[in-house]
Amino acid sequence: KQEVTQIPAALSVPEGENLVLNCSFTDSAIYNLQWFRQDPGKGLTSLLLIQSSQREQTSGRLNASLDKSSGRSTLYIAASQPGDSATYLCAPLGGGGNKLTFGTGTQLKVEL
Amino acid sequence: DGGITQSPKYLFRKEGQNVTLSCEQNLNHDAMYWYRQDPGQGLRLIYYSQIVNDFQKGDIAEGYSVSREKKESFPLTVTSAQKNPTAFYLCASSIGGVSNQPQHFGDGTRLSIL
């Protein structure tokens, strides 16, 4: 059974810092891995999807890397802004039925 | 705009009552999913459907039921057999059948017990 761990659970940083959010998973037989953002009381917004054959994916200030063999993914946020404050979730996809397994997330607060 | 609409935003259930959560999508996606989110836990899969008139149990299907009579709709019924229904429920959809497409989520329904 896939298990996903995200470290740190919470993070508070001043504006402008570059950030690293970590995700580890136990079963490396995955098709892809998605990073999501969740604002309080809201649904999930898909940020990046990395295919199992890819090493990284970039969108604006976000860069996600994937090391499938070691069961790790990292989300880099460059030049953080207060608007980046949210919970970030990673979810590898594997097994039958296109099933995502979610971590418990990293709660990020970027302060002015 | 294309997207996923969940209703209602808030829902209250009395003891012994069944309630139905609505999920509608206009993305022309084949696959739809229901997840439950509890504080301090990751999202857990309740049911999913890869195609109309077909659905499968996820990891925590007990006390829930679904139907998929139309491509755009995937309602979830929380039955009286679900003893701890208080949670945030999220519906998602994806193109389905391929692994290189993301899942898209609605804004959720928060269910509470009266």
JSON list of C-alpha atoms in Angstrom, two decimals:
[
{"chain": "A", "resi": 1, "resn": "LYS", "atom": "CA", "xyz": [0.00, 0.00, 0.00]},
{"chain": "A", "resi": 2, "resn": "GLN", "atom": "CA", "xyz": [1.35, 3.40, -1.03]},
{"chain": "A", "resi": 3, "resn": "GLU", "atom": "CA", "xyz": [2.21, 5.75, 1.82]},
{"chain": "A", "resi": 4, "resn": "VAL", "atom": "CA", "xyz": [3.12, 9.40, 1.30]},
{"chain": "A", "resi": 5, "resn": "THR", "atom": "CA", "xyz": [4.99, 11.63, 3.74]},
{"chain": "A", "resi": 6, "resn": "GLN", "atom": "CA", "xyz": [5.46, 15.37, 3.43]},
{"chain": "A", "resi": 7, "resn": "ILE", "atom": "CA", "xyz": [8.08, 17.32, 5.34]},
{"chain": "A", "resi": 8, "resn": "PRO", "atom": "CA", "xyz": [7.89, 19.83, 6.90]},
{"chain": "A", "resi": 9, "resn": "ALA", "atom": "CA", "xyz": [4.28, 19.76, 8.10]},
{"chain": "A", "resi": 10, "resn": "ALA", "atom": "CA", "xyz": [4.31, 23.54, 8.48]},
{"chain": "A", "resi": 11, "resn": "LEU", "atom": "CA", "xyz": [6.61, 26.32, 7.36]},
{"chain": "A", "resi": 12, "resn": "SER", "atom": "CA", "xyz": [6.65, 30.06, 8.01]},
{"chain": "A", "resi": 13, "resn": "VAL", "atom": "CA", "xyz": [9.05, 32.26, 6.03]},
{"chain": "A", "resi": 14, "resn": "PRO", "atom": "CA", "xyz": [9.55, 35.93, 5.19]},
{"chain": "A", "resi": 15, "resn": "GLU", "atom": "CA", "xyz": [8.64, 37.13, 1.74]},
{"chain": "A", "resi": 16, "resn": "GLY", "atom": "CA", "xyz": [11.29, 36.64, -0.95]},
{"chain": "A", "resi": 17, "resn": "GLU", "atom": "CA", "xyz": [12.78, 33.39, 0.31]},
{"chain": "A", "resi": 18, "resn": "ASN", "atom": "CA", "xyz": [13.31, 30.39, -1.91]},
{"chain": "A", "resi": 19, "resn": "LEU", "atom": "CA", "xyz": [11.56, 27.32, -0.49]},
{"chain": "A", "resi": 20, "resn": "VAL", "atom": "CA", "xyz": [11.88, 23.56, -0.66]},
{"chain": "A", "resi": 21, "resn": "LEU", "atom": "CA", "xyz": [8.95, 21.27, 0.13]},
{"chain": "A", "resi": 22, "resn": "ASN", "atom": "CA", "xyz": [9.63, 17.54, 0.34]},
{"chain": "A", "resi": 23, "resn": "CYS", "atom": "CA", "xyz": [7.50, 14.53, -0.51]},
{"chain": "A", "resi": 24, "resn": "SER", "atom": "CA", "xyz": [8.45, 10.87, -0.12]},
{"chain": "A", "resi": 25, "resn": "PHE", "atom": "CA", "xyz": [6.50, 7.79, -1.15]},
{"chain": "A", "resi": 26, "resn": "THR", "atom": "CA", "xyz": [6.99, 4.09, -0.44]},
{"chain": "A", "resi": 27, "resn": "ASP", "atom": "CA", "xyz": [5.97, 2.44, -3.73]},
{"chain": "A", "resi": 28, "resn": "SER", "atom": "CA", "xyz": [8.06, 3.59, -6.69]},
{"chain": "A", "resi": 29, "resn": "ALA", "atom": "CA", "xyz": [5.77, 1.92, -9.25]},
{"chain": "A", "resi": 30, "resn": "ILE", "atom": "CA", "xyz": [3.99, 5.14, -10.13]},
{"chain": "A", "resi": 31, "resn": "TYR", "atom": "CA", "xyz": [2.73, 6.62, -13.40]},
{"chain": "A", "resi": 32, "resn": "ASN", "atom": "CA", "xyz": [3.13, 10.24, -12.40]},
{"chain": "A", "resi": 33, "resn": "LEU", "atom": "CA", "xyz": [3.09, 12.58, -9.41]},
{"chain": "A", "resi": 34, "resn": "GLN", "atom": "CA", "xyz": [0.98, 15.70, -8.96]},
{"chain": "A", "resi": 35, "resn": "TRP", "atom": "CA", "xyz": [1.53, 18.70, -6.74]},
{"chain": "A", "resi": 36, "resn": "PHE", "atom": "CA", "xyz": [-1.56, 20.58, -5.60]},
{"chain": "A", "resi": 37, "resn": "ARG", "atom": "CA", "xyz": [-2.30, 23.74, -3.70]},
{"chain": "A", "resi": 38, "resn": "GLN", "atom": "CA", "xyz": [-5.23, 24.02, -1.28]},
{"chain": "A", "resi": 39, "resn": "ASP", "atom": "CA", "xyz": [-6.47, 27.29, 0.18]},
{"chain": "A", "resi": 40, "resn": "PRO", "atom": "CA", "xyz": [-8.48, 27.15, 3.44]},
{"chain": "A", "resi": 41, "resn": "GLY", "atom": "CA", "xyz": [-11.97, 25.74, 2.90]},
{"chain": "A", "resi": 42, "resn": "LYS", "atom": "CA", "xyz": [-11.37, 25.28, -0.81]},
{"chain": "A", "resi": 43, "resn": "GLY", "atom": "CA", "xyz": [-10.75, 22.47, -3.25]},
{"chain": "A", "resi": 44, "resn": "LEU", "atom": "CA", "xyz": [-7.40, 21.53, -4.75]},
{"chain": "A", "resi": 45, "resn": "THR", "atom": "CA", "xyz": [-5.69, 23.38, -7.56]},
{"chain": "A", "resi": 46, "resn": "SER", "atom": "CA", "xyz": [-3.31, 21.34, -9.70]},
{"chain": "A", "resi": 47, "resn": "LEU", "atom": "CA", "xyz": [0.13, 23.01, -9.89]},
{"chain": "A", "resi": 48, "resn": "LEU", "atom": "CA", "xyz": [2.39, 20.55, -11.65]},
{"chain": "A", "resi": 49, "resn": "LEU", "atom": "CA", "xyz": [2.27, 16.99, -12.95]},
{"chain": "A", "resi": 50, "resn": "ILE", "atom": "CA", "xyz": [5.51, 15.07, -13.48]},
{"chain": "A", "resi": 51, "resn": "GLN", "atom": "CA", "xyz": [5.45, 11.92, -15.55]},
{"chain": "A", "resi": 52, "resn": "SER", "atom": "CA", "xyz": [7.37, 8.92, -14.22]},
{"chain": "A", "resi": 53, "resn": "SER", "atom": "CA", "xyz": [9.82, 9.27, -17.12]},
{"chain": "A", "resi": 54, "resn": "GLN", "atom": "CA", "xyz": [10.56, 12.92, -16.34]},
{"chain": "A", "resi": 55, "resn": "ARG", "atom": "CA", "xyz": [13.03, 14.36, -13.85]},
{"chain": "A", "resi": 56, "resn": "GLU", "atom": "CA", "xyz": [11.45, 17.77, -13.41]},
{"chain": "A", "resi": 57, "resn": "GLN", "atom": "CA", "xyz": [8.68, 20.11, -14.47]},
{"chain": "A", "resi": 58, "resn": "THR", "atom": "CA", "xyz": [8.52, 23.90, -14.26]},
{"chain": "A", "resi": 59, "resn": "SER", "atom": "CA", "xyz": [5.72, 26.44, -14.18]},
{"chain": "A", "resi": 60, "resn": "GLY", "atom": "CA", "xyz": [6.61, 30.04, -13.47]},
{"chain": "A", "resi": 61, "resn": "ARG", "atom": "CA", "xyz": [8.24, 30.27, -10.02]},
{"chain": "A", "resi": 62, "resn": "LEU", "atom": "CA", "xyz": [7.51, 26.61, -9.32]},
{"chain": "A", "resi": 63, "resn": "ASN", "atom": "CA", "xyz": [9.78, 23.71, -10.11]},
{"chain": "A", "resi": 64, "resn": "ALA", "atom": "CA", "xyz": [9.08, 20.10, -9.19]},
{"chain": "A", "resi": 65, "resn": "SER", "atom": "CA", "xyz": [11.59, 17.28, -9.37]},
{"chain": "A", "resi": 66, "resn": "LEU", "atom": "CA", "xyz": [11.02, 13.55, -9.23]},
{"chain": "A", "resi": 67, "resn": "ASP", "atom": "CA", "xyz": [13.40, 10.74, -8.29]},
{"chain": "A", "resi": 68, "resn": "LYS", "atom": "CA", "xyz": [11.18, 7.72, -8.72]},
{"chain": "A", "resi": 69, "resn": "SER", "atom": "CA", "xyz": [13.79, 5.14, -7.75]},
{"chain": "A", "resi": 70, "resn": "SER", "atom": "CA", "xyz": [14.34, 6.73, -4.34]},
{"chain": "A", "resi": 71, "resn": "GLY", "atom": "CA", "xyz": [10.66, 7.59, -3.86]},
{"chain": "A", "resi": 72, "resn": "ARG", "atom": "CA", "xyz": [11.13, 11.34, -3.58]},
{"chain": "A", "resi": 73, "resn": "SER", "atom": "CA", "xyz": [9.77, 14.52, -5.09]},
{"chain": "A", "resi": 74, "resn": "THR", "atom": "CA", "xyz": [10.61, 18.12, -4.26]},
{"chain": "A", "resi": 75, "resn": "LEU", "atom": "CA", "xyz": [8.70, 21.31, -4.94]},
{"chain": "A", "resi": 76, "resn": "TYR", "atom": "CA", "xyz": [10.81, 24.46, -5.21]},
{"chain": "A", "resi": 77, "resn": "ILE", "atom": "CA", "xyz": [9.13, 27.84, -4.86]},
{"chain": "A", "resi": 78, "resn": "ALA", "atom": "CA", "xyz": [11.29, 30.75, -5.92]},
{"chain": "A", "resi": 79, "resn": "ALA", "atom": "CA", "xyz": [10.99, 34.25, -4.48]},
{"chain": "A", "resi": 80, "resn": "SER", "atom": "CA", "xyz": [8.03, 33.42, -2.26]},
{"chain": "A", "resi": 81, "resn": "GLN", "atom": "CA", "xyz": [5.12, 35.87, -1.93]},
{"chain": "A", "resi": 82, "resn": "PRO", "atom": "CA", "xyz": [2.31, 36.23, 0.64]},
{"chain": "A", "resi": 83, "resn": "GLY", "atom": "CA", "xyz": [-0.09, 34.93, -2.03]},
{"chain": "A", "resi": 84, "resn": "ASP", "atom": "CA", "xyz": [1.77, 31.62, -1.95]},
{"chain": "A", "resi": 85, "resn": "SER", "atom": "CA", "xyz": [0.41, 30.97, 1.55]},
{"chain": "A", "resi": 86, "resn": "ALA", "atom": "CA", "xyz": [-1.58, 27.73, 1.35]},
{"chain": "A", "resi": 87, "resn": "THR", "atom": "CA", "xyz": [-1.29, 24.00, 1.99]},
{"chain": "A", "resi": 88, "resn": "TYR", "atom": "CA", "xyz": [0.72, 22.10, -0.61]},
{"chain": "A", "resi": 89, "resn": "LEU", "atom": "CA", "xyz": [-0.11, 18.47, -1.27]},
{"chain": "A", "resi": 90, "resn": "CYS", "atom": "CA", "xyz": [1.74, 15.84, -3.28]},
{"chain": "A", "resi": 91, "resn": "ALA", "atom": "CA", "xyz": [0.04, 12.78, -4.73]},
{"chain": "A", "resi": 92, "resn": "PRO", "atom": "CA", "xyz": [1.66, 9.96, -6.68]},
{"chain": "A", "resi": 93, "resn": "LEU", "atom": "CA", "xyz": [-0.58, 8.07, -9.07]},
{"chain": "A", "resi": 94, "resn": "GLY", "atom": "CA", "xyz": [-0.33, 4.29, -9.26]},
{"chain": "A", "resi": 95, "resn": "GLY", "atom": "CA", "xyz": [-2.27, 1.06, -9.15]},
{"chain": "A", "resi": 96, "resn": "GLY", "atom": "CA", "xyz": [-5.50, 0.32, -10.98]},
{"chain": "A", "resi": 97, "resn": "GLY", "atom": "CA", "xyz": [-8.15, 2.95, -11.57]},
{"chain": "A", "resi": 98, "resn": "ASN", "atom": "CA", "xyz": [-5.95, 6.02, -11.88]},
{"chain": "A", "resi": 99, "resn": "LYS", "atom": "CA", "xyz": [-5.74, 6.33, -8.10]},
{"chain": "A", "resi": 100, "resn": "LEU", "atom": "CA", "xyz": [-3.95, 9.16, -6.34]},
{"chain": "A", "resi": 101, "resn": "THR", "atom": "CA", "xyz": [-2.52, 8.71, -2.84]},
{"chain": "A", "resi": 102, "resn": "PHE", "atom": "CA", "xyz": [-2.20, 11.95, -0.90]},
{"chain": "A", "resi": 103, "resn": "GLY", "atom": "CA", "xyz": [0.19, 13.12, 1.74]},
{"chain": "A", "resi": 104, "resn": "THR", "atom": "CA", "xyz": [-1.05, 15.26, 4.65]},
{"chain": "A", "resi": 105, "resn": "GLY", "atom": "CA", "xyz": [0.52, 18.37, 3.14]},
{"chain": "A", "resi": 106, "resn": "THR", "atom": "CA", "xyz": [2.86, 21.21, 4.05]},
{"chain": "A", "resi": 107, "resn": "GLN", "atom": "CA", "xyz": [1.12, 24.30, 5.41]},
{"chain": "A", "resi": 108, "resn": "LEU", "atom": "CA", "xyz": [3.03, 27.33, 4.15]},
{"chain": "A", "resi": 109, "resn": "LYS", "atom": "CA", "xyz": [2.79, 30.87, 5.45]},
{"chain": "A", "resi": 110, "resn": "VAL", "atom": "CA", "xyz": [4.73, 33.64, 3.72]},
{"chain": "A", "resi": 111, "resn": "GLU", "atom": "CA", "xyz": [4.88, 36.81, 5.78]},
{"chain": "A", "resi": 112, "resn": "LEU", "atom": "CA", "xyz": [5.46, 40.39, 4.68]},
{"chain": "B", "resi": 1, "resn": "ASP", "atom": "CA", "xyz": [-16.06, 28.42, -17.88]},
{"chain": "B", "resi": 2, "resn": "GLY", "atom": "CA", "xyz": [-15.23, 24.71, -17.80]},
{"chain": "B", "resi": 3, "resn": "GLY", "atom": "CA", "xyz": [-14.98, 23.16, -14.39]},
{"chain": "B", "resi": 4, "resn": "ILE", "atom": "CA", "xyz": [-16.41, 21.05, -11.60]},
{"chain": "B", "resi": 5, "resn": "THR", "atom": "CA", "xyz": [-19.36, 22.24, -9.53]},
{"chain": "B", "resi": 6, "resn": "GLN", "atom": "CA", "xyz": [-20.13, 20.76, -6.14]},
{"chain": "B", "resi": 7, "resn": "SER", "atom": "CA", "xyz": [-23.31, 21.56, -4.22]},
{"chain": "B", "resi": 8, "resn": "PRO", "atom": "CA", "xyz": [-24.25, 22.40, -1.64]},
{"chain": "B", "resi": 9, "resn": "LYS", "atom": "CA", "xyz": [-21.23, 24.10, -0.09]},
{"chain": "B", "resi": 10, "resn": "TYR", "atom": "CA", "xyz": [-22.46, 23.22, 3.43]},
{"chain": "B", "resi": 11, "resn": "LEU", "atom": "CA", "xyz": [-24.74, 20.33, 4.39]},
{"chain": "B", "resi": 12, "resn": "PHE", "atom": "CA", "xyz": [-26.15, 19.15, 7.69]},
{"chain": "B", "resi": 13, "resn": "ARG", "atom": "CA", "xyz": [-27.33, 15.64, 8.39]},
{"chain": "B", "resi": 14, "resn": "LYS", "atom": "CA", "xyz": [-29.64, 14.39, 11.09]},
{"chain": "B", "resi": 15, "resn": "GLU", "atom": "CA", "xyz": [-29.13, 11.03, 12.74]},
{"chain": "B", "resi": 16, "resn": "GLY", "atom": "CA", "xyz": [-30.45, 8.19, 10.58]},
{"chain": "B", "resi": 17, "resn": "GLN", "atom": "CA", "xyz": [-30.77, 10.37, 7.49]},
{"chain": "B", "resi": 18, "resn": "ASN", "atom": "CA", "xyz": [-29.30, 9.80, 4.03]},
{"chain": "B", "resi": 19, "resn": "VAL", "atom": "CA", "xyz": [-27.92, 12.86, 2.25]},
{"chain": "B", "resi": 20, "resn": "THR", "atom": "CA", "xyz": [-26.75, 13.29, -1.33]},
{"chain": "B", "resi": 21, "resn": "LEU", "atom": "CA", "xyz": [-23.86, 15.47, -2.47]},
{"chain": "B", "resi": 22, "resn": "SER", "atom": "CA", "xyz": [-23.92, 16.73, -6.03]},
{"chain": "B", "resi": 23, "resn": "CYS", "atom": "CA", "xyz": [-20.96, 16.83, -8.44]},
{"chain": "B", "resi": 24, "resn": "GLU", "atom": "CA", "xyz": [-21.30, 18.09, -12.00]},
{"chain": "B", "resi": 25, "resn": "GLN", "atom": "CA", "xyz": [-18.53, 18.63, -14.56]},
{"chain": "B", "resi": 26, "resn": "ASN", "atom": "CA", "xyz": [-18.55, 20.22, -18.01]},
{"chain": "B", "resi": 27, "resn": "LEU", "atom": "CA", "xyz": [-15.00, 19.23, -18.92]},
{"chain": "B", "resi": 28, "resn": "ASN", "atom": "CA", "xyz": [-16.14, 16.20, -20.94]},
{"chain": "B", "resi": 29, "resn": "HIS", "atom": "CA", "xyz": [-14.05, 13.99, -18.67]},
{"chain": "B", "resi": 30, "resn": "ASP", "atom": "CA", "xyz": [-14.72, 10.25, -18.57]},
{"chain": "B", "resi": 31, "resn": "ALA", "atom": "CA", "xyz": [-13.37, 9.62, -15.06]},
{"chain": "B", "resi": 32, "resn": "MET", "atom": "CA", "xyz": [-14.78, 11.03, -11.81]},
{"chain": "B", "resi": 33, "resn": "TYR", "atom": "CA", "xyz": [-13.78, 10.56, -8.18]},
{"chain": "B", "resi": 34, "resn": "TRP", "atom": "CA", "xyz": [-14.99, 11.23, -4.65]},
{"chain": "B", "resi": 35, "resn": "TYR", "atom": "CA", "xyz": [-12.55, 11.90, -1.81]},
{"chain": "B", "resi": 36, "resn": "ARG", "atom": "CA", "xyz": [-13.00, 12.56, 1.87]},
{"chain": "B", "resi": 37, "resn": "GLN", "atom": "CA", "xyz": [-10.69, 14.95, 3.76]},
{"chain": "B", "resi": 38, "resn": "ASP", "atom": "CA", "xyz": [-10.38, 14.93, 7.55]},
{"chain": "B", "resi": 39, "resn": "PRO", "atom": "CA", "xyz": [-8.18, 17.27, 9.62]},
{"chain": "B", "resi": 40, "resn": "GLY", "atom": "CA", "xyz": [-4.62, 15.99, 9.87]},
{"chain": "B", "resi": 41, "resn": "GLN", "atom": "CA", "xyz": [-5.18, 13.28, 7.27]},
{"chain": "B", "resi": 42, "resn": "GLY", "atom": "CA", "xyz": [-4.59, 13.09, 3.56]},
{"chain": "B", "resi": 43, "resn": "LEU", "atom": "CA", "xyz": [-7.47, 12.82, 1.13]},
{"chain": "B", "resi": 44, "resn": "ARG", "atom": "CA", "xyz": [-8.91, 9.31, 0.98]},
{"chain": "B", "resi": 45, "resn": "LEU", "atom": "CA", "xyz": [-10.68, 7.83, -2.04]},
{"chain": "B", "resi": 46, "resn": "ILE", "atom": "CA", "xyz": [-14.31, 6.80, -1.50]},
{"chain": "B", "resi": 47, "resn": "TYR", "atom": "CA", "xyz": [-15.51, 5.79, -4.99]},
{"chain": "B", "resi": 48, "resn": "TYR", "atom": "CA", "xyz": [-14.41, 6.34, -8.55]},
{"chain": "B", "resi": 49, "resn": "SER", "atom": "CA", "xyz": [-15.92, 5.90, -11.99]},
{"chain": "B", "resi": 50, "resn": "GLN", "atom": "CA", "xyz": [-13.94, 5.43, -15.18]},
{"chain": "B", "resi": 51, "resn": "ILE", "atom": "CA", "xyz": [-16.96, 5.53, -17.49]},
{"chain": "B", "resi": 52, "resn": "VAL", "atom": "CA", "xyz": [-20.71, 6.01, -17.46]},
{"chain": "B", "resi": 53, "resn": "ASN", "atom": "CA", "xyz": [-22.71, 3.24, -15.76]},
{"chain": "B", "resi": 54, "resn": "ASP", "atom": "CA", "xyz": [-19.61, 1.83, -14.08]},
{"chain": "B", "resi": 55, "resn": "PHE", "atom": "CA", "xyz": [-17.96, 2.61, -10.73]},
{"chain": "B", "resi": 56, "resn": "GLN", "atom": "CA", "xyz": [-15.61, 0.98, -8.24]},
{"chain": "B", "resi": 57, "resn": "LYS", "atom": "CA", "xyz": [-15.07, 1.18, -4.50]},
{"chain": "B", "resi": 58, "resn": "GLY", "atom": "CA", "xyz": [-12.11, 3.12, -3.24]},
{"chain": "B", "resi": 59, "resn": "ASP", "atom": "CA", "xyz": [-10.36, 2.73, 0.08]},
{"chain": "B", "resi": 60, "resn": "ILE", "atom": "CA", "xyz": [-13.22, 3.83, 2.36]},
{"chain": "B", "resi": 61, "resn": "ALA", "atom": "CA", "xyz": [-16.48, 3.00, 0.53]},
{"chain": "B", "resi": 62, "resn": "GLU", "atom": "CA", "xyz": [-18.43, 1.62, 3.51]},
{"chain": "B", "resi": 63, "resn": "GLY", "atom": "CA", "xyz": [-21.48, 3.76, 4.31]},
{"chain": "B", "resi": 64, "resn": "TYR", "atom": "CA", "xyz": [-21.44, 5.51, 0.93]},
{"chain": "B", "resi": 65, "resn": "SER", "atom": "CA", "xyz": [-23.10, 4.90, -2.43]},
{"chain": "B", "resi": 66, "resn": "VAL", "atom": "CA", "xyz": [-22.77, 6.47, -5.88]},
{"chain": "B", "resi": 67, "resn": "SER", "atom": "CA", "xyz": [-24.33, 6.38, -9.33]},
{"chain": "B", "resi": 68, "resn": "ARG", "atom": "CA", "xyz": [-23.02, 7.37, -12.75]},
{"chain": "B", "resi": 69, "resn": "GLU", "atom": "CA", "xyz": [-25.99, 7.60, -15.10]},
{"chain": "B", "resi": 70, "resn": "LYS", "atom": "CA", "xyz": [-24.64, 10.58, -17.02]},
{"chain": "B", "resi": 71, "resn": "LYS", "atom": "CA", "xyz": [-21.09, 11.45, -18.04]},
{"chain": "B", "resi": 72, "resn": "GLU", "atom": "CA", "xyz": [-21.25, 14.86, -16.40]},
{"chain": "B", "resi": 73, "resn": "SER", "atom": "CA", "xyz": [-22.74, 13.81, -13.06]},
{"chain": "B", "resi": 74, "resn": "PHE", "atom": "CA", "xyz": [-21.45, 11.65, -10.18]},
{"chain": "B", "resi": 75, "resn": "PRO", "atom": "CA", "xyz": [-23.60, 12.11, -7.03]},
{"chain": "B", "resi": 76, "resn": "LEU", "atom": "CA", "xyz": [-22.47, 10.70, -3.69]},
{"chain": "B", "resi": 77, "resn": "THR", "atom": "CA", "xyz": [-24.97, 9.51, -1.07]},
{"chain": "B", "resi": 78, "resn": "VAL", "atom": "CA", "xyz": [-23.84, 9.40, 2.54]},
{"chain": "B", "resi": 79, "resn": "THR", "atom": "CA", "xyz": [-26.05, 6.78, 4.14]},
{"chain": "B", "resi": 80, "resn": "SER", "atom": "CA", "xyz": [-27.08, 6.34, 7.77]},
{"chain": "B", "resi": 81, "resn": "ALA", "atom": "CA", "xyz": [-24.61, 3.44, 7.89]},
{"chain": "B", "resi": 82, "resn": "GLN", "atom": "CA", "xyz": [-21.73, 5.94, 7.80]},
{"chain": "B", "resi": 83, "resn": "LYS", "atom": "CA", "xyz": [-21.27, 6.55, 11.52]},
{"chain": "B", "resi": 84, "resn": "ASN", "atom": "CA", "xyz": [-18.71, 9.34, 11.23]},
{"chain": "B", "resi": 85, "resn": "PRO", "atom": "CA", "xyz": [-19.75, 11.41, 8.22]},
{"chain": "B", "resi": 86, "resn": "THR", "atom": "CA", "xyz": [-18.48, 14.79, 9.37]},
{"chain": "B", "resi": 87, "resn": "ALA", "atom": "CA", "xyz": [-15.78, 15.74, 6.85]},
{"chain": "B", "resi": 88, "resn": "PHE", "atom": "CA", "xyz": [-14.93, 17.81, 3.79]},
{"chain": "B", "resi": 89, "resn": "TYR", "atom": "CA", "xyz": [-15.92, 15.98, 0.60]},
{"chain": "B", "resi": 90, "resn": "LEU", "atom": "CA", "xyz": [-14.13, 16.66, -2.68]},
{"chain": "B", "resi": 91, "resn": "CYS", "atom": "CA", "xyz": [-15.11, 15.59, -6.17]},
{"chain": "B", "resi": 92, "resn": "ALA", "atom": "CA", "xyz": [-12.58, 15.35, -8.99]},
{"chain": "B", "resi": 93, "resn": "SER", "atom": "CA", "xyz": [-12.48, 14.42, -12.65]},
{"chain": "B", "resi": 94, "resn": "SER", "atom": "CA", "xyz": [-9.89, 13.53, -15.25]},
{"chain": "B", "resi": 95, "resn": "ILE", "atom": "CA", "xyz": [-9.77, 12.59, -18.91]},
{"chain": "B", "resi": 96, "resn": "GLY", "atom": "CA", "xyz": [-9.32, 9.01, -17.77]},
{"chain": "B", "resi": 97, "resn": "GLY", "atom": "CA", "xyz": [-7.65, 6.04, -19.35]},
{"chain": "B", "resi": 98, "resn": "VAL", "atom": "CA", "xyz": [-4.36, 7.87, -19.64]},
{"chain": "B", "resi": 99, "resn": "SER", "atom": "CA", "xyz": [-1.85, 8.59, -16.92]},
{"chain": "B", "resi": 100, "resn": "ASN", "atom": "CA", "xyz": [-0.48, 11.88, -18.21]},
{"chain": "B", "resi": 101, "resn": "GLN", "atom": "CA", "xyz": [-3.48, 14.03, -17.41]},
{"chain": "B", "resi": 102, "resn": "PRO", "atom": "CA", "xyz": [-4.12, 15.72, -14.07]},
{"chain": "B", "resi": 103, "resn": "GLN", "atom": "CA", "xyz": [-7.16, 15.37, -11.87]},
{"chain": "B", "resi": 104, "resn": "HIS", "atom": "CA", "xyz": [-9.21, 18.54, -11.46]},
{"chain": "B", "resi": 105, "resn": "PHE", "atom": "CA", "xyz": [-11.12, 19.26, -8.26]},
{"chain": "B", "resi": 106, "resn": "GLY", "atom": "CA", "xyz": [-14.29, 21.04, -7.24]},
{"chain": "B", "resi": 107, "resn": "ASP", "atom": "CA", "xyz": [-14.55, 23.41, -4.27]},
{"chain": "B", "resi": 108, "resn": "GLY", "atom": "CA", "xyz": [-15.91, 20.78, -1.90]},
{"chain": "B", "resi": 109, "resn": "THR", "atom": "CA", "xyz": [-18.93, 20.19, 0.33]},
{"chain": "B", "resi": 110, "resn": "ARG", "atom": "CA", "xyz": [-18.58, 20.38, 4.12]},
{"chain": "B", "resi": 111, "resn": "LEU", "atom": "CA", "xyz": [-20.90, 17.88, 5.85]},
{"chain": "B", "resi": 112, "resn": "SER", "atom": "CA", "xyz": [-21.74, 18.16, 9.52]},
{"chain": "B", "resi": 113, "resn": "ILE", "atom": "CA", "xyz": [-24.00, 16.27, 11.91]},
{"chain": "B", "resi": 114, "resn": "LEU", "atom": "CA", "xyz": [-26.87, 18.06, 13.63]}
]
